[in-house]
Tab-separated table of C-alpha atoms in Angstrom:
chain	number	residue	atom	x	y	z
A	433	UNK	CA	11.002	-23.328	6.153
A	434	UNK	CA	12.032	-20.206	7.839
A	435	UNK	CA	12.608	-20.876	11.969
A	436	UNK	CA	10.070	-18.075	13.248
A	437	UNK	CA	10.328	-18.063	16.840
A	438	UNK	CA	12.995	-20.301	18.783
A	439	UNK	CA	9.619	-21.467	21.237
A	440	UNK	CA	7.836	-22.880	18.090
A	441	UNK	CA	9.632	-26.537	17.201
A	442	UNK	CA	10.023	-26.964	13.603
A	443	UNK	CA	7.529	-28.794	12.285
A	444	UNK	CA	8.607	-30.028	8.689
A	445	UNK	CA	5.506	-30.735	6.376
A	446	UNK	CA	6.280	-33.506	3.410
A	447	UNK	CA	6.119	-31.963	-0.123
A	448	UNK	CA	2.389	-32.082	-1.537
A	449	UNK	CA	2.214	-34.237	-4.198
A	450	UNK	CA	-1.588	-33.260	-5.724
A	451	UNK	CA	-2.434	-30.870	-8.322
A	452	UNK	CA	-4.607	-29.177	-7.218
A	453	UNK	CA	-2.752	-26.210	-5.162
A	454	UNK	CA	0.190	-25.147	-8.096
A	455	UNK	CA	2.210	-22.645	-7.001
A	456	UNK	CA	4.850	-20.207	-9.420
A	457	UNK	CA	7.967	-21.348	-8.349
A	458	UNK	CA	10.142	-18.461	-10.016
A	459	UNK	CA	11.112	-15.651	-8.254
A	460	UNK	CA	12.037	-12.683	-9.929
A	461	UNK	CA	15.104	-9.903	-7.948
A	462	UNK	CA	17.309	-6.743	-7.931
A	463	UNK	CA	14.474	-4.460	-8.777
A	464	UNK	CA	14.225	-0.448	-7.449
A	465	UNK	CA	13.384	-1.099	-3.403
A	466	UNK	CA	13.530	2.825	-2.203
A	467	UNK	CA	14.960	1.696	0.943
A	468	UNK	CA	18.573	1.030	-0.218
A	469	UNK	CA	18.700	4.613	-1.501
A	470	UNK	CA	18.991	7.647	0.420
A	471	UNK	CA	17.244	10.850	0.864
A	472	UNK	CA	17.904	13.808	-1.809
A	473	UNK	CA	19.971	10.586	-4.508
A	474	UNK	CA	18.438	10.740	-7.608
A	475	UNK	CA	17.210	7.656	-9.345
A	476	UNK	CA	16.450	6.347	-12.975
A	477	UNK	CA	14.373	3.756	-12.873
A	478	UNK	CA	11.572	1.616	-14.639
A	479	UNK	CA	8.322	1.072	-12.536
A	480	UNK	CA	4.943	-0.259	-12.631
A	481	UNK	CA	2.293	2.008	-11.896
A	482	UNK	CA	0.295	0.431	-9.035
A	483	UNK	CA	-2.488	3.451	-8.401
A	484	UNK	CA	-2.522	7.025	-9.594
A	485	UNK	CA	-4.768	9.766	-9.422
A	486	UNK	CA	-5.005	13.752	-8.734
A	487	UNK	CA	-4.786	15.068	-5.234
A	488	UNK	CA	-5.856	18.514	-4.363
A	489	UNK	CA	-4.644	20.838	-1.272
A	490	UNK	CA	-6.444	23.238	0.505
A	491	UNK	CA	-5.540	25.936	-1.370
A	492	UNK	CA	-6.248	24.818	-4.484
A	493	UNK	CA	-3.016	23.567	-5.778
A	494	UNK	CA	-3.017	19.992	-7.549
A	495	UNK	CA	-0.092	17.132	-8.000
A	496	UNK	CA	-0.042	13.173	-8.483
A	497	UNK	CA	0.025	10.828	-6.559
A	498	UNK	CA	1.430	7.520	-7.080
A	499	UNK	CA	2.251	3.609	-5.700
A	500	UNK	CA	4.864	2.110	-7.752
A	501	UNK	CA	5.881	-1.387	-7.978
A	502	UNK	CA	9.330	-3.222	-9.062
A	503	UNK	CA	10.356	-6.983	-8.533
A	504	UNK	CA	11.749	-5.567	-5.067
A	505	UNK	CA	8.720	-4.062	-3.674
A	506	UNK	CA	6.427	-0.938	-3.401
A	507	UNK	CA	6.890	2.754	-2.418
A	508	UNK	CA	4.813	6.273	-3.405
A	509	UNK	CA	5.626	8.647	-5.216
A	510	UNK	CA	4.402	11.955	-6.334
A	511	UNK	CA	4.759	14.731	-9.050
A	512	UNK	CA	4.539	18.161	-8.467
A	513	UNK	CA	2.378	20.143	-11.389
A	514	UNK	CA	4.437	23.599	-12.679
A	515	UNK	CA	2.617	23.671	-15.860
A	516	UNK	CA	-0.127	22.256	-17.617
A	517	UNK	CA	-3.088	20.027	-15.869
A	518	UNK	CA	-3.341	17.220	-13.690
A	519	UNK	CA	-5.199	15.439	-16.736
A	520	UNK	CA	-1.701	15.839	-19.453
A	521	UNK	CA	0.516	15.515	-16.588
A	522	UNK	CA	-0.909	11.854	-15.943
A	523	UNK	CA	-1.316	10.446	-19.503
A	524	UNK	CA	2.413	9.015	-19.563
A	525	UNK	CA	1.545	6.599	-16.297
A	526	UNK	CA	-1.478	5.793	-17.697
A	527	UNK	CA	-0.821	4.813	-21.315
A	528	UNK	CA	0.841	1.665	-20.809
A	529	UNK	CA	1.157	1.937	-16.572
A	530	UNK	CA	4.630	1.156	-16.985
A	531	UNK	CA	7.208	4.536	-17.035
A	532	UNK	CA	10.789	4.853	-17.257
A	533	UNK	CA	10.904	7.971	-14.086
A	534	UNK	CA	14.095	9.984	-13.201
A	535	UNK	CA	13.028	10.999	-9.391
A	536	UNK	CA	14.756	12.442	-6.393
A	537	UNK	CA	14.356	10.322	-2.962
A	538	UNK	CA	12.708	12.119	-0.470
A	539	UNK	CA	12.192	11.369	3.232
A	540	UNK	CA	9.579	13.162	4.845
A	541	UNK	CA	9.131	14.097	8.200
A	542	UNK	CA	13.160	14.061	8.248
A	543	UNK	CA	14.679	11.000	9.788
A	544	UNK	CA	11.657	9.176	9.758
A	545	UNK	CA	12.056	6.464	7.472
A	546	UNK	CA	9.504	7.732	5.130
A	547	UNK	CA	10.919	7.857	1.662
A	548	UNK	CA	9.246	8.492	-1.299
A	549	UNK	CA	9.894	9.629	-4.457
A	550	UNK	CA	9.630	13.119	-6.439
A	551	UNK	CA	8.943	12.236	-10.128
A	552	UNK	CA	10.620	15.005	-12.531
A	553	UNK	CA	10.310	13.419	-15.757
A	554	UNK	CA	8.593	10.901	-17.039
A	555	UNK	CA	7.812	8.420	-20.122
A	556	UNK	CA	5.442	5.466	-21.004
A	557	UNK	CA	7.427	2.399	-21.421
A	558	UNK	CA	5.975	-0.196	-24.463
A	559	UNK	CA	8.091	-3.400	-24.433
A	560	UNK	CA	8.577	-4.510	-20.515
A	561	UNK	CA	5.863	-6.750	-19.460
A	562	UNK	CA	3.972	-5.624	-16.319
A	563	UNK	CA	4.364	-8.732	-14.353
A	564	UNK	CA	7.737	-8.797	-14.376
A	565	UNK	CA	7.575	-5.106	-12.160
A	566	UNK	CA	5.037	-7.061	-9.397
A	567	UNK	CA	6.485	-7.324	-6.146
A	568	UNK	CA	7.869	-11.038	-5.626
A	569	UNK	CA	8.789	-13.183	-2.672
A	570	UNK	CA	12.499	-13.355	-1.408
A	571	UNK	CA	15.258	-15.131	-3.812
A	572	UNK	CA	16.325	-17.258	-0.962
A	573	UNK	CA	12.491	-18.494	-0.147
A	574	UNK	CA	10.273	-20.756	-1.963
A	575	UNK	CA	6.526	-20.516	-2.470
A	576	UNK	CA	6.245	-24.142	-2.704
A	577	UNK	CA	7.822	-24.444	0.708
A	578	UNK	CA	4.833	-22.812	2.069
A	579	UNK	CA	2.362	-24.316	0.468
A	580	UNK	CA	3.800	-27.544	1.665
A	581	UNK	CA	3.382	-26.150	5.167
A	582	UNK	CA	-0.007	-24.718	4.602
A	583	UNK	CA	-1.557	-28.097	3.332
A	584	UNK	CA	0.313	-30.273	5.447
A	585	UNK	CA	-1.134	-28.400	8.549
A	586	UNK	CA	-4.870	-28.551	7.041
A	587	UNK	CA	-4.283	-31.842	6.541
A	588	UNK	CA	-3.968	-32.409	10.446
A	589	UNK	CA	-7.100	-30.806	11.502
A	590	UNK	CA	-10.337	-32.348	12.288
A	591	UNK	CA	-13.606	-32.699	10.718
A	592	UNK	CA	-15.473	-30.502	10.092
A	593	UNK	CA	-12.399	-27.945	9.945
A	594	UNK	CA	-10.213	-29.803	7.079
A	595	UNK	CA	-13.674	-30.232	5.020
A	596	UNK	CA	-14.100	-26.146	5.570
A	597	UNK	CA	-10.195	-25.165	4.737
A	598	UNK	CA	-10.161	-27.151	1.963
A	599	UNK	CA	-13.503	-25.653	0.138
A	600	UNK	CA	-11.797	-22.269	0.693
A	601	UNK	CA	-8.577	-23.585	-0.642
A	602	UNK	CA	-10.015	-25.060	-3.370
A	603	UNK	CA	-12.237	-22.296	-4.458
A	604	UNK	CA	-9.755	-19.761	-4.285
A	605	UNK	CA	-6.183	-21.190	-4.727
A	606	UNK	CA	-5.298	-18.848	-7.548
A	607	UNK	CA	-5.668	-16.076	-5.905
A	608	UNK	CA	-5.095	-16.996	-2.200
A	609	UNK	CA	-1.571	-17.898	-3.366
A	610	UNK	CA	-0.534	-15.131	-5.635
A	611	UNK	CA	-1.897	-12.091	-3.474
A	612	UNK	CA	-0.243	-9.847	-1.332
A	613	UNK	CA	-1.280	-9.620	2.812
A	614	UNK	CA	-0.641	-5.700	2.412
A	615	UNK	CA	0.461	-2.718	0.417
A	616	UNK	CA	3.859	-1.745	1.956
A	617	UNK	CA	4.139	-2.700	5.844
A	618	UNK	CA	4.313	-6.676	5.717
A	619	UNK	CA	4.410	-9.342	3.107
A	620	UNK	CA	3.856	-7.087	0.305
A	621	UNK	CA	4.612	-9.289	-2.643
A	622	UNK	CA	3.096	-11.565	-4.875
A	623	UNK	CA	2.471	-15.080	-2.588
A	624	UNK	CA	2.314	-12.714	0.775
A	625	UNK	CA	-0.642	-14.103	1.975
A	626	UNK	CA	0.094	-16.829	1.561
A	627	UNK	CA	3.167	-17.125	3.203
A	628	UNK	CA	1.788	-14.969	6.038
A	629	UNK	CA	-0.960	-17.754	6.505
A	630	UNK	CA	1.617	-20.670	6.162
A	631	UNK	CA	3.883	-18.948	9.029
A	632	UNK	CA	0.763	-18.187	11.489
A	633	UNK	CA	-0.339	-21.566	11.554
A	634	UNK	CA	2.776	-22.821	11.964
A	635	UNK	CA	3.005	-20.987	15.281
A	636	UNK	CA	-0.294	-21.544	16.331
A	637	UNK	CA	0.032	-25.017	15.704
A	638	UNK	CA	3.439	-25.384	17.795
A	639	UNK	CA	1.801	-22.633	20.589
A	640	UNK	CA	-1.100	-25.351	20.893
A	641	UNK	CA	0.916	-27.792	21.036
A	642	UNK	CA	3.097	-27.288	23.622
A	643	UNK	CA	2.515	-28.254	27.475
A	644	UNK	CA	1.938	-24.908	28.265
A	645	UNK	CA	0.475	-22.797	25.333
A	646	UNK	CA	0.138	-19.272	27.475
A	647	UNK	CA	4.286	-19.945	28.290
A	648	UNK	CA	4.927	-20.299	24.557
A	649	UNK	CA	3.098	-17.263	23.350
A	650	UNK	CA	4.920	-15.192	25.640
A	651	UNK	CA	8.701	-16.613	24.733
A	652	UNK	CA	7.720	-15.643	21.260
A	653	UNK	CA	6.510	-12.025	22.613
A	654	UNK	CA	9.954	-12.096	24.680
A	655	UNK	CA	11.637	-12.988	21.411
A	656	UNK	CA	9.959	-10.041	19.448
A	657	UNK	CA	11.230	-8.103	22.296
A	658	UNK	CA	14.718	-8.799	22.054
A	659	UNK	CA	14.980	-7.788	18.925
A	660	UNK	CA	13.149	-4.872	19.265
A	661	UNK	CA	15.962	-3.843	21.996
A	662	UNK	CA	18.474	-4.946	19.545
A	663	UNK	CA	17.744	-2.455	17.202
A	664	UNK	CA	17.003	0.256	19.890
A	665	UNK	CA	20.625	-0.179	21.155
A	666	UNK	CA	22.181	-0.106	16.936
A	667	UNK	CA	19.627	3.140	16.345
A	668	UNK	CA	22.549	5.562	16.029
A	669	UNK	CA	24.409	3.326	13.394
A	670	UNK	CA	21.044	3.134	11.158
A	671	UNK	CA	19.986	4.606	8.597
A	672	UNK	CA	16.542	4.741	9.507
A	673	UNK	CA	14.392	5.231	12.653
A	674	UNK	CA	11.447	3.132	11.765
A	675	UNK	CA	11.303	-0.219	14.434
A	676	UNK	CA	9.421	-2.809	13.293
A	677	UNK	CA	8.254	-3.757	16.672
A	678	UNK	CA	6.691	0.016	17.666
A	679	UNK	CA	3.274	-0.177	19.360
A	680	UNK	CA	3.564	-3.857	19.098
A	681	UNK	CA	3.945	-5.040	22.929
A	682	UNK	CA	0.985	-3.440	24.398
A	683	UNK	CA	-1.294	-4.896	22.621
A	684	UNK	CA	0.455	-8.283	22.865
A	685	UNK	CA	0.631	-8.252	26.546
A	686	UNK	CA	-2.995	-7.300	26.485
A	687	UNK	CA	-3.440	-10.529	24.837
A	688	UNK	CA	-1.463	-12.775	27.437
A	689	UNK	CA	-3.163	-10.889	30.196
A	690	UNK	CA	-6.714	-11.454	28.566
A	691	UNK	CA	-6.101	-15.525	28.101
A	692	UNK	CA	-4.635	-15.806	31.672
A	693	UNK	CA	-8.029	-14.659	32.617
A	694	UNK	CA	-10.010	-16.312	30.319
A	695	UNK	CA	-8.413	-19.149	31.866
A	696	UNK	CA	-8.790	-21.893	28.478
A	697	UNK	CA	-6.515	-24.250	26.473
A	698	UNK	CA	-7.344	-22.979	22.485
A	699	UNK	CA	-8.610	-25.253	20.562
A	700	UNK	CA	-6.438	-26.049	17.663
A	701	UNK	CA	-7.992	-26.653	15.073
A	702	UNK	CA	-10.392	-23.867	15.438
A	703	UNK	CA	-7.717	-21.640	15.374
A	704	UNK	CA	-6.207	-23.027	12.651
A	705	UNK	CA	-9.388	-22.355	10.728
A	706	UNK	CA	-9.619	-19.004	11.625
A	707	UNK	CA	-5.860	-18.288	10.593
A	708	UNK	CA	-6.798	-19.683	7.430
A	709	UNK	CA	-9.438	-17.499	7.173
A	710	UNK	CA	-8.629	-14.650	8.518
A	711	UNK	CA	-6.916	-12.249	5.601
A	712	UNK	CA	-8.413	-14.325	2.929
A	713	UNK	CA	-10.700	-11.755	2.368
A	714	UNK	CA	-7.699	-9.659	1.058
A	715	UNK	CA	-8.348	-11.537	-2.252
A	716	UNK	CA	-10.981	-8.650	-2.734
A	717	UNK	CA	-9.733	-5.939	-1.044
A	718	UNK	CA	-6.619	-5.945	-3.395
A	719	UNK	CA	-6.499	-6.364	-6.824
A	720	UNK	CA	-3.563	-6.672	-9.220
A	721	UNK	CA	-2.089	-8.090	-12.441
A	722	UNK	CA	-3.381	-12.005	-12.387
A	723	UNK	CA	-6.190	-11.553	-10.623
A	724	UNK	CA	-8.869	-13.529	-11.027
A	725	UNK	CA	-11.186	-11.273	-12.954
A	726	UNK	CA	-14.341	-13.212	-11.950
A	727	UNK	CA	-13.851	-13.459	-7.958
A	728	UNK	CA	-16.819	-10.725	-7.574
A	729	UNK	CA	-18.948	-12.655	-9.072
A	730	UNK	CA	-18.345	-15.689	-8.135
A	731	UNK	CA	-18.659	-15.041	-4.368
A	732	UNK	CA	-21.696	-12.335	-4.543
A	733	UNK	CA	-24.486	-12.075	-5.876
A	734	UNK	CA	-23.545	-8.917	-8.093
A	735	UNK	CA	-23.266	-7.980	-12.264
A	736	UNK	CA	-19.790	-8.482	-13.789
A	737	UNK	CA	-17.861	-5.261	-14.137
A	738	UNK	CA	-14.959	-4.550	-16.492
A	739	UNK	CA	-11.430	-3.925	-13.847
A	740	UNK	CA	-8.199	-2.315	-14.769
A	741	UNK	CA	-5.975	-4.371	-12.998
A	742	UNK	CA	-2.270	-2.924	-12.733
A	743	UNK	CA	0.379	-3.385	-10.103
A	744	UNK	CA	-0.866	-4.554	-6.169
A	745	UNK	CA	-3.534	-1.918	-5.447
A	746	UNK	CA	-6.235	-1.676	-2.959
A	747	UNK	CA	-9.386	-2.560	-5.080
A	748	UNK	CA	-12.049	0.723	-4.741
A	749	UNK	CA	-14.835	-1.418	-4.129
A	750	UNK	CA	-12.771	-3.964	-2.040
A	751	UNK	CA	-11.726	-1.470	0.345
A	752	UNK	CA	-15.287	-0.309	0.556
A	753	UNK	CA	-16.471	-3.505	2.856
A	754	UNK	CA	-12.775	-4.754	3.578
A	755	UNK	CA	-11.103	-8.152	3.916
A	756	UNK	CA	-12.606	-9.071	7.288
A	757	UNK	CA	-16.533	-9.027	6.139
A	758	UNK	CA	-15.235	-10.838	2.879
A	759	UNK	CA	-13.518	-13.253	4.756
A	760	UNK	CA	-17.291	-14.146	6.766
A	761	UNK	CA	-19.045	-14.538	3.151
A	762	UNK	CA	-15.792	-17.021	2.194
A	763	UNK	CA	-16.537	-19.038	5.687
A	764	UNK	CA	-20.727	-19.035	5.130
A	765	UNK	CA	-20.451	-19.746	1.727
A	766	UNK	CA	-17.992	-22.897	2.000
A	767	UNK	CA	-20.241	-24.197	4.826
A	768	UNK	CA	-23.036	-23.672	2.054
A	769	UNK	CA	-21.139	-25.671	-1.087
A	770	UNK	CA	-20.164	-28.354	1.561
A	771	UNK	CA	-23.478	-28.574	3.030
A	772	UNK	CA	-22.430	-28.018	6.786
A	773	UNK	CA	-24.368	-27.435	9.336
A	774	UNK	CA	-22.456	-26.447	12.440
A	775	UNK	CA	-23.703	-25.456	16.117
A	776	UNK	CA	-24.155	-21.860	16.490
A	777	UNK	CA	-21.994	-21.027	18.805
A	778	UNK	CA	-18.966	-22.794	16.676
A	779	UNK	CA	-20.752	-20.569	13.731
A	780	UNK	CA	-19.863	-17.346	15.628
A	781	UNK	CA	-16.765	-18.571	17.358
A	782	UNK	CA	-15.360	-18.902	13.535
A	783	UNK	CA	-17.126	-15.145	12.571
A	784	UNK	CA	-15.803	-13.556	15.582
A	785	UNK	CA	-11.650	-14.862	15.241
A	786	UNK	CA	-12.415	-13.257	11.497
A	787	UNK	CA	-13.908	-9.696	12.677
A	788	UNK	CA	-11.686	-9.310	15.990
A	789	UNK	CA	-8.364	-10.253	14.730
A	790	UNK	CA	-6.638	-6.611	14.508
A	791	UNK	CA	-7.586	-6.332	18.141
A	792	UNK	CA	-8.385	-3.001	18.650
A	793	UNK	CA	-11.146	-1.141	16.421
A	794	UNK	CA	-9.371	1.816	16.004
A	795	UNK	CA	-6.628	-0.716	14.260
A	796	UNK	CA	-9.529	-1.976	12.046
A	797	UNK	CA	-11.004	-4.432	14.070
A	798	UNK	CA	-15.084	-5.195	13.879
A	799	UNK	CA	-14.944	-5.849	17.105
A	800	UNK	CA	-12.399	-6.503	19.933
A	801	UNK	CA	-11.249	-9.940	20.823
A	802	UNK	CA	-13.460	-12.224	23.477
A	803	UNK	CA	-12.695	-15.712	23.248
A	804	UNK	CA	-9.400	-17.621	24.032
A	805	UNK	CA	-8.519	-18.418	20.500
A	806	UNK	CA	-9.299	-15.114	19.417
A	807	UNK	CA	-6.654	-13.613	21.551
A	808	UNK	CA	-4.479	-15.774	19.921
A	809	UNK	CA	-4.938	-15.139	16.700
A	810	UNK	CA	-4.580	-11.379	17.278
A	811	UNK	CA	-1.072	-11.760	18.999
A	812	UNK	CA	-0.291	-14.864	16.425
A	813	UNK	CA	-1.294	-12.033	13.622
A	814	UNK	CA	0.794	-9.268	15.421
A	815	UNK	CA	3.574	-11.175	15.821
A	816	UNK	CA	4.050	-12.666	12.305
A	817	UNK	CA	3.633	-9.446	10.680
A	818	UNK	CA	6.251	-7.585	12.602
A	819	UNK	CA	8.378	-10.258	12.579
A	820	UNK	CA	8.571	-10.363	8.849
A	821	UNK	CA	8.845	-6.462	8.961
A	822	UNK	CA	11.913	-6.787	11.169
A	823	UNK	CA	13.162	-9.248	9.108
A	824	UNK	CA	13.033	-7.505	6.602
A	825	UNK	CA	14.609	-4.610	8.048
A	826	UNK	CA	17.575	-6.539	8.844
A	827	UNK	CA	18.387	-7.296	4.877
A	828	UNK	CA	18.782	-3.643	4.336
């Protein structure tokens, strides 16, 4: 298991020995990942076609825009239309959504970090299998490691909590394990989420914990922010200027400040549930090859549709109600199959961690945090993410 944050004791889980949470244990590497090339290099490479569709400017003119996916990761990409229409220009990504491309690198605004790539030729590929091109977790980590850590720390909580985790577990293990937490920023590979889950309840486990949980959240935040001045200082020996930690420590320190007034010792395994719960609903705000085609349906009350499912894309409909809703219907309808009845105010304790855990609604948030634990989920949230993007970083 990865060491997170130097404040958060390692807490080794024993392997799970059940069948019922299987993990894929192969990982796949050295696919295209745009960041190890540099602006205006041209590339030849084989990619899986994530999304695609025709944009339009304001005057008029129209081009393609793309996410592709390798074994490495994700980046866009875009074609510029000198002849013919949008419709012939996209058949070739759309006949088999895999495409040998020769592409320049482009960064746009200059020094920014933002790379993308400028198709200029293009060609359907026919004998490469698509899920070989999905995103996949680190060589040097294993899925079954956090899965272990996952289960082991579900196994710790309380009734009714563990009773509640494992419904949700249990009803959507194929896809809670396979999908992605995001597109490009953090954990953006197949078994994302989670590993993004596994390593935020690991640290609010070990924040809870500790003597002094409010002194633990903010070594971690002091951590983050020691890096963050690490990579300030190196800036002129980068390549990029993208920090992992920008626009991080505001909001984090609004969290400390919030639970020294608040004034409460979180409740653990409350918190645990809500980690659990919190991107879950990402199992229907993405979509991608392996998907279970029937998660719709089984969670709504709604008529089976026919999906094209391609590389890790954000489902249409998904993105229409987005993962933190979906992540209430998961929590209602478990207490439902289980036949739980719960206080009230424990009923929209468990909503509110779920629709409040951005922290800020212009970040995406329902509504902004109000209770102890959900201040900790927020910074929990924040801090995992970043620190996987810095980590990240660092490999490059």
């Amino acid at each position: 298991m990865i060491r997170l944050f130097k404040a958060i004791p390692e807490q080794q889980m024993p392997p799970y020995l059940g069948d019922e949470f299987v993990v894929d244990v192969s990982n796949a590497s050295g696919g295209f990942l745009i960041e190890r090339h540099v602006p205006g290099e041209q590339i030849e490479e084989t990619l899986l076609v994530a999304s695609a569709e025709i944009r339009t400017s304001q005057t008029g003119r129209e081009w393609l825009q793309f996410t592709f996916n390798s074994s490495s990761g994700s980046c866009k990409g875009k074609q510029w239309l000198n002849q013919g229409t949008a419709e012939e220009a996209m058949r070739p990504y759309l006949e088999t959504r895999i495409v040998h491309v020769t592409a320049k690198v482009e960064e746009y605004p200059v020094d920014s970090g933002n790379k993308s790539l400028t198709v200029q030729r293009v060609k359907a590929v026919h004998d490469v299998a698509g899920t070989t091109l999905l995103p996949q977790m680190p060589i040097e980590e294993s899925a079954s490691d956090y899965r272990d850590q996952l289960i082991g720390l579900v196994e710790q909580m309380q009734q009714p909590y563990r009773q509640i985790a494992l419904r949700c577990l249990n009803t959507y293990w194929d896809d809670f394990s396979t999908r992605p937490a995001a597109l490009f920023h953090h954990h953006a590979y197949i078994g994302g989420l989670m590993k993004h889950t596994a390593c935020m309840m690991t640290i609010a486990a070990g924040i809870c914990q500790s003597e002094r949980p409010y002194l633990t959240l903010l070594q971690c935040i002091q951590e983050a922010e020691a890096d963050h001045k690490n990579d300030l200082f190196q800036a002129p020996e980068r390549a990029t200027r993208q920090f992992a930690w920008d626009d991080s420590f505001d909001s984090l320190y609004q969290a400390a400040r919030s639970i020294t007034l608040l004034d409460q010792a979180p409740n653990q395994d409350e918190l645990l549930l809500g980690v659990l719960l919190h991107d879950i609903g990402k199992i229907w705000e993405y979509n991608h090859l392996g998907a279970t085609p029937s998660r719709f349906t089984d969670l709504l009350q709604v008529d089976a549709v026919e999906e094209t499912l391609s590389g890790i894309a954000v489902d249409p409909l998904g993105s229409l109600v987005g993962h933190m809703p979906y992540g209430c219907f998961v929590f209602e309808r478990a207490l439902r199959d289980e036949a739980i009845r719960i206080p009230l105010d424990m009923h929209h304790r468990m909503m509110h961690l779920i629709l409040s855990h951005h922290g800020k609604k212009e970040w995406g948030s329902s509504v902004t945090p109000q209770t102890t634990e959900a201040w900790y989920l927020h910074a929990i949230d924040l801090l995992d993410a970043r620190k996987e993007k810095w980590r990240t970083a660092q490999l490059l």
